[in-house]
Amino acid sequence: MPSKRHRFGLKFFVLCDCETGIVMDIILYSGTNVDIPAQDEHGLSGCLVKILMELLLNKGHILFTDNYYKSPLLTRYLLAHNTGVCGTVKAHRNKIPVFGISIAVGDCQLHKYDNMLSVQWRDRCEVNMLTTIHTGVMLDSGKVYFQMHFPINKPDCVIDYSMNMRLVDKCDMMLGAVECVRKSVKWMKKFFFHLTDVAVLNCFNIYLVKSGKRPSIWTFSVAVVSQLLVKYGKEDSVAPRRVQATMPHPAPDRLRG
């Protein structure tokens, strides 16, 4: 992916819980039709959402996505299965209403259709949102403009989106701090070590929920490894081989004629 900082590597599609940060499901993009059926009516991105949310439909959950997955067709599908949706959307998506009037910084305009609300809000640039759980009312974001020192108001969907989507980036940041991935040519090894890191991260998040304590993930990982070594580790009975140090021979003096 040329637009990414790390252009080469494995591509994962992740479903994450917004409250606890627990990774609930992962799909590895392999470029084949094994995990992702071809020619789905919702396209590749919509098909990914349907697979990841298959066991969570019809339970009243709310799904937050970025503009890669969002479309009116997928939103209707999730609405039909009692699932709320909120996220950014690309302005040129099919059947997205076009706002012909340009707005100033801080202004917002709404368009409601088919139980969906399309929101366009302008900050530094135009932000297009598609939601089924908000009304588009302007709320205080808790921030102020740097020079004029008056509060910044944002639509309610933008505030909720920023608050809930940050845990996905936080998971990536926490995995990068304690990852055990090593350089390897074989992608299977990288995938295995990544799943190990995700398992440790999920254990850490579950520990935070159950115990109420707030240790760092590094402290938690060291404690887990130490306990595993105490329970399953074995001492090596073979004494380490003694390494003999050698000193280089001094260079001979130059002969003078």
PDB file of N, CA and C in Angstrom, residues 111-152:
ATOM      1  N   HIS A 111     -28.878  15.890   6.143  1.00  0.00           N
ATOM      2  CA  HIS A 111     -29.834  15.358   5.176  1.00  0.00           C
ATOM      3  C   HIS A 111     -30.246  13.971   5.655  1.00  0.00           C
ATOM      4  N   LYS A 112     -31.537  13.804   5.948  1.00  0.00           N
ATOM      5  CA  LYS A 112     -32.035  12.532   6.472  1.00  0.00           C
ATOM      6  C   LYS A 112     -32.826  11.801   5.403  1.00  0.00           C
ATOM      7  N   TYR A 113     -32.566  10.499   5.292  1.00  0.00           N
ATOM      8  CA  TYR A 113     -33.279   9.677   4.315  1.00  0.00           C
ATOM      9  C   TYR A 113     -33.154   8.216   4.715  1.00  0.00           C
ATOM     10  N   ASP A 114     -34.238   7.446   4.561  1.00  0.00           N
ATOM     11  CA  ASP A 114     -34.269   5.996   4.825  1.00  0.00           C
ATOM     12  C   ASP A 114     -33.693   5.644   6.195  1.00  0.00           C
ATOM     13  N   ASN A 115     -34.095   6.386   7.237  1.00  0.00           N
ATOM     14  CA  ASN A 115     -33.616   6.149   8.610  1.00  0.00           C
ATOM     15  C   ASN A 115     -32.114   6.351   8.758  1.00  0.00           C
ATOM     16  N   MET A 116     -31.506   7.021   7.806  1.00  0.00           N
ATOM     17  CA  MET A 116     -30.081   7.342   7.873  1.00  0.00           C
ATOM     18  C   MET A 116     -29.917   8.861   7.865  1.00  0.00           C
ATOM     19  N   LEU A 117     -28.889   9.317   8.530  1.00  0.00           N
ATOM     20  CA  LEU A 117     -28.605  10.752   8.599  1.00  0.00           C
ATOM     21  C   LEU A 117     -27.228  11.008   8.011  1.00  0.00           C
ATOM     22  N   SER A 118     -27.204  11.823   6.962  1.00  0.00           N
ATOM     23  CA  SER A 118     -25.951  12.232   6.346  1.00  0.00           C
ATOM     24  C   SER A 118     -25.574  13.606   6.885  1.00  0.00           C
ATOM     25  N   VAL A 119     -24.368  13.706   7.409  1.00  0.00           N
ATOM     26  CA  VAL A 119     -23.898  14.927   8.071  1.00  0.00           C
ATOM     27  C   VAL A 119     -22.643  15.417   7.361  1.00  0.00           C
ATOM     28  N   GLN A 120     -22.618  16.695   7.061  1.00  0.00           N
ATOM     29  CA  GLN A 120     -21.404  17.325   6.530  1.00  0.00           C
ATOM     30  C   GLN A 120     -21.005  18.460   7.461  1.00  0.00           C
ATOM     31  N   TRP A 121     -19.825  18.346   8.031  1.00  0.00           N
ATOM     32  CA  TRP A 121     -19.313  19.341   8.966  1.00  0.00           C
ATOM     33  C   TRP A 121     -17.941  19.790   8.479  1.00  0.00           C
ATOM     34  N   ARG A 122     -17.660  21.054   8.606  1.00  0.00           N
ATOM     35  CA  ARG A 122     -16.401  21.601   8.103  1.00  0.00           C
ATOM     36  C   ARG A 122     -15.516  22.029   9.256  1.00  0.00           C
ATOM     37  N   ASP A 123     -14.335  21.437   9.309  1.00  0.00           N
ATOM     38  CA  ASP A 123     -13.302  21.854  10.258  1.00  0.00           C
ATOM     39  C   ASP A 123     -12.174  22.459   9.432  1.00  0.00           C
ATOM     40  N   ARG A 124     -11.037  21.799   9.343  1.00  0.00           N
ATOM     41  CA  ARG A 124     -10.019  22.244   8.382  1.00  0.00           C
ATOM     42  C   ARG A 124     -10.431  21.852   6.965  1.00  0.00           C
ATOM     43  N   CYS A 125     -11.143  20.750   6.876  1.00  0.00           N
ATOM     44  CA  CYS A 125     -11.688  20.303   5.590  1.00  0.00           C
ATOM     45  C   CYS A 125     -13.075  19.740   5.856  1.00  0.00           C
ATOM     46  N   GLU A 126     -13.763  19.351   4.818  1.00  0.00           N
ATOM     47  CA  GLU A 126     -15.110  18.822   4.970  1.00  0.00           C
ATOM     48  C   GLU A 126     -15.070  17.385   5.497  1.00  0.00           C
ATOM     49  N   VAL A 127     -15.898  17.109   6.496  1.00  0.00           N
ATOM     50  CA  VAL A 127     -16.022  15.786   7.089  1.00  0.00           C
ATOM     51  C   VAL A 127     -17.433  15.290   6.816  1.00  0.00           C
ATOM     52  N   ASN A 128     -17.539  14.160   6.122  1.00  0.00           N
ATOM     53  CA  ASN A 128     -18.835  13.576   5.791  1.00  0.00           C
ATOM     54  C   ASN A 128     -19.071  12.353   6.671  1.00  0.00           C
ATOM     55  N   MET A 129     -20.214  12.348   7.338  1.00  0.00           N
ATOM     56  CA  MET A 129     -20.574  11.266   8.249  1.00  0.00           C
ATOM     57  C   MET A 129     -21.891  10.646   7.806  1.00  0.00           C
ATOM     58  N   LEU A 130     -22.042   9.355   8.108  1.00  0.00           N
ATOM     59  CA  LEU A 130     -23.295   8.640   7.874  1.00  0.00           C
ATOM     60  C   LEU A 130     -23.619   7.873   9.149  1.00  0.00           C
ATOM     61  N   THR A 131     -24.771   8.135   9.721  1.00  0.00           N
ATOM     62  CA  THR A 131     -25.112   7.550  11.015  1.00  0.00           C
ATOM     63  C   THR A 131     -26.585   7.190  11.061  1.00  0.00           C
ATOM     64  N   THR A 132     -26.906   6.253  11.935  1.00  0.00           N
ATOM     65  CA  THR A 132     -28.296   5.851  12.170  1.00  0.00           C
ATOM     66  C   THR A 132     -28.686   6.013  13.633  1.00  0.00           C
ATOM     67  N   ILE A 133     -27.787   6.557  14.459  1.00  0.00           N
ATOM     68  CA  ILE A 133     -28.039   6.624  15.906  1.00  0.00           C
ATOM     69  C   ILE A 133     -27.922   8.043  16.444  1.00  0.00           C
ATOM     70  N   HIS A 134     -27.725   9.047  15.588  1.00  0.00           N
ATOM     71  CA  HIS A 134     -27.530  10.415  16.040  1.00  0.00           C
ATOM     72  C   HIS A 134     -28.554  11.337  15.374  1.00  0.00           C
ATOM     73  N   THR A 135     -28.630  12.548  15.924  1.00  0.00           N
ATOM     74  CA  THR A 135     -29.551  13.553  15.396  1.00  0.00           C
ATOM     75  C   THR A 135     -28.830  14.707  14.715  1.00  0.00           C
ATOM     76  N   GLY A 136     -27.494  14.773  14.844  1.00  0.00           N
ATOM     77  CA  GLY A 136     -26.742  15.847  14.217  1.00  0.00           C
ATOM     78  C   GLY A 136     -26.689  17.124  15.021  1.00  0.00           C
ATOM     79  N   VAL A 137     -27.078  17.095  16.292  1.00  0.00           N
ATOM     80  CA  VAL A 137     -27.051  18.292  17.126  1.00  0.00           C
ATOM     81  C   VAL A 137     -25.606  18.664  17.433  1.00  0.00           C
ATOM     82  N   MET A 138     -25.329  19.952  17.531  1.00  0.00           N
ATOM     83  CA  MET A 138     -23.986  20.446  17.827  1.00  0.00           C
ATOM     84  C   MET A 138     -23.746  20.427  19.334  1.00  0.00           C
ATOM     85  N   LEU A 139     -22.614  19.850  19.736  1.00  0.00           N
ATOM     86  CA  LEU A 139     -22.258  19.732  21.145  1.00  0.00           C
ATOM     87  C   LEU A 139     -20.875  20.324  21.386  1.00  0.00           C
ATOM     88  N   ASP A 140     -20.627  20.677  22.638  1.00  0.00           N
ATOM     89  CA  ASP A 140     -19.326  21.204  23.029  1.00  0.00           C
ATOM     90  C   ASP A 140     -18.325  20.052  23.066  1.00  0.00           C
ATOM     91  N   SER A 141     -17.249  20.153  22.315  1.00  0.00           N
ATOM     92  CA  SER A 141     -16.249  19.092  22.241  1.00  0.00           C
ATOM     93  C   SER A 141     -15.242  19.129  23.378  1.00  0.00           C
ATOM     94  N   GLY A 142     -15.280  20.182  24.204  1.00  0.00           N
ATOM     95  CA  GLY A 142     -14.316  20.314  25.286  1.00  0.00           C
ATOM     96  C   GLY A 142     -13.015  20.959  24.867  1.00  0.00           C
ATOM     97  N   LYS A 143     -12.909  21.378  23.607  1.00  0.00           N
ATOM     98  CA  LYS A 143     -11.714  22.042  23.103  1.00  0.00           C
ATOM     99  C   LYS A 143     -12.047  23.492  22.757  1.00  0.00           C
ATOM    100  N   VAL A 144     -11.014  24.314  22.675  1.00  0.00           N
ATOM    101  CA  VAL A 144     -11.190  25.728  22.343  1.00  0.00           C
ATOM    102  C   VAL A 144     -10.243  26.089  21.212  1.00  0.00           C
ATOM    103  N   TYR A 145     -10.619  27.106  20.453  1.00  0.00           N
ATOM    104  CA  TYR A 145      -9.747  27.614  19.412  1.00  0.00           C
ATOM    105  C   TYR A 145      -8.526  28.278  20.034  1.00  0.00           C
ATOM    106  N   PHE A 146      -7.377  28.094  19.399  1.00  0.00           N
ATOM    107  CA  PHE A 146      -6.108  28.534  19.988  1.00  0.00           C
ATOM    108  C   PHE A 146      -6.034  30.045  20.107  1.00  0.00           C
ATOM    109  N   GLN A 147      -6.445  30.755  19.089  1.00  0.00           N
ATOM    110  CA  GLN A 147      -6.283  32.209  19.084  1.00  0.00           C
ATOM    111  C   GLN A 147      -7.478  32.935  19.694  1.00  0.00           C
ATOM    112  N   MET A 148      -8.696  32.487  19.376  1.00  0.00           N
ATOM    113  CA  MET A 148      -9.891  33.215  19.815  1.00  0.00           C
ATOM    114  C   MET A 148     -10.427  32.721  21.159  1.00  0.00           C
ATOM    115  N   HIS A 149     -10.004  31.557  21.617  1.00  0.00           N
ATOM    116  CA  HIS A 149     -10.330  31.041  22.944  1.00  0.00           C
ATOM    117  C   HIS A 149     -11.836  30.890  23.189  1.00  0.00           C
ATOM    118  N   PHE A 150     -12.594  30.476  22.173  1.00  0.00           N
ATOM    119  CA  PHE A 150     -13.977  30.129  22.418  1.00  0.00           C
ATOM    120  C   PHE A 150     -14.179  28.659  22.061  1.00  0.00           C
ATOM    121  N   PRO A 151     -15.163  28.001  22.674  1.00  0.00           N
ATOM    122  CA  PRO A 151     -15.292  26.538  22.544  1.00  0.00           C
ATOM    123  C   PRO A 151     -15.576  26.094  21.115  1.00  0.00           C
ATOM    124  N   ILE A 152     -15.098  24.903  20.807  1.00  0.00           N
ATOM    125  CA  ILE A 152     -15.312  24.290  19.497  1.00  0.00           C
ATOM    126  C   ILE A 152     -16.505  23.356  19.597  1.00  0.00           C
TER     127      ILE A 152
END
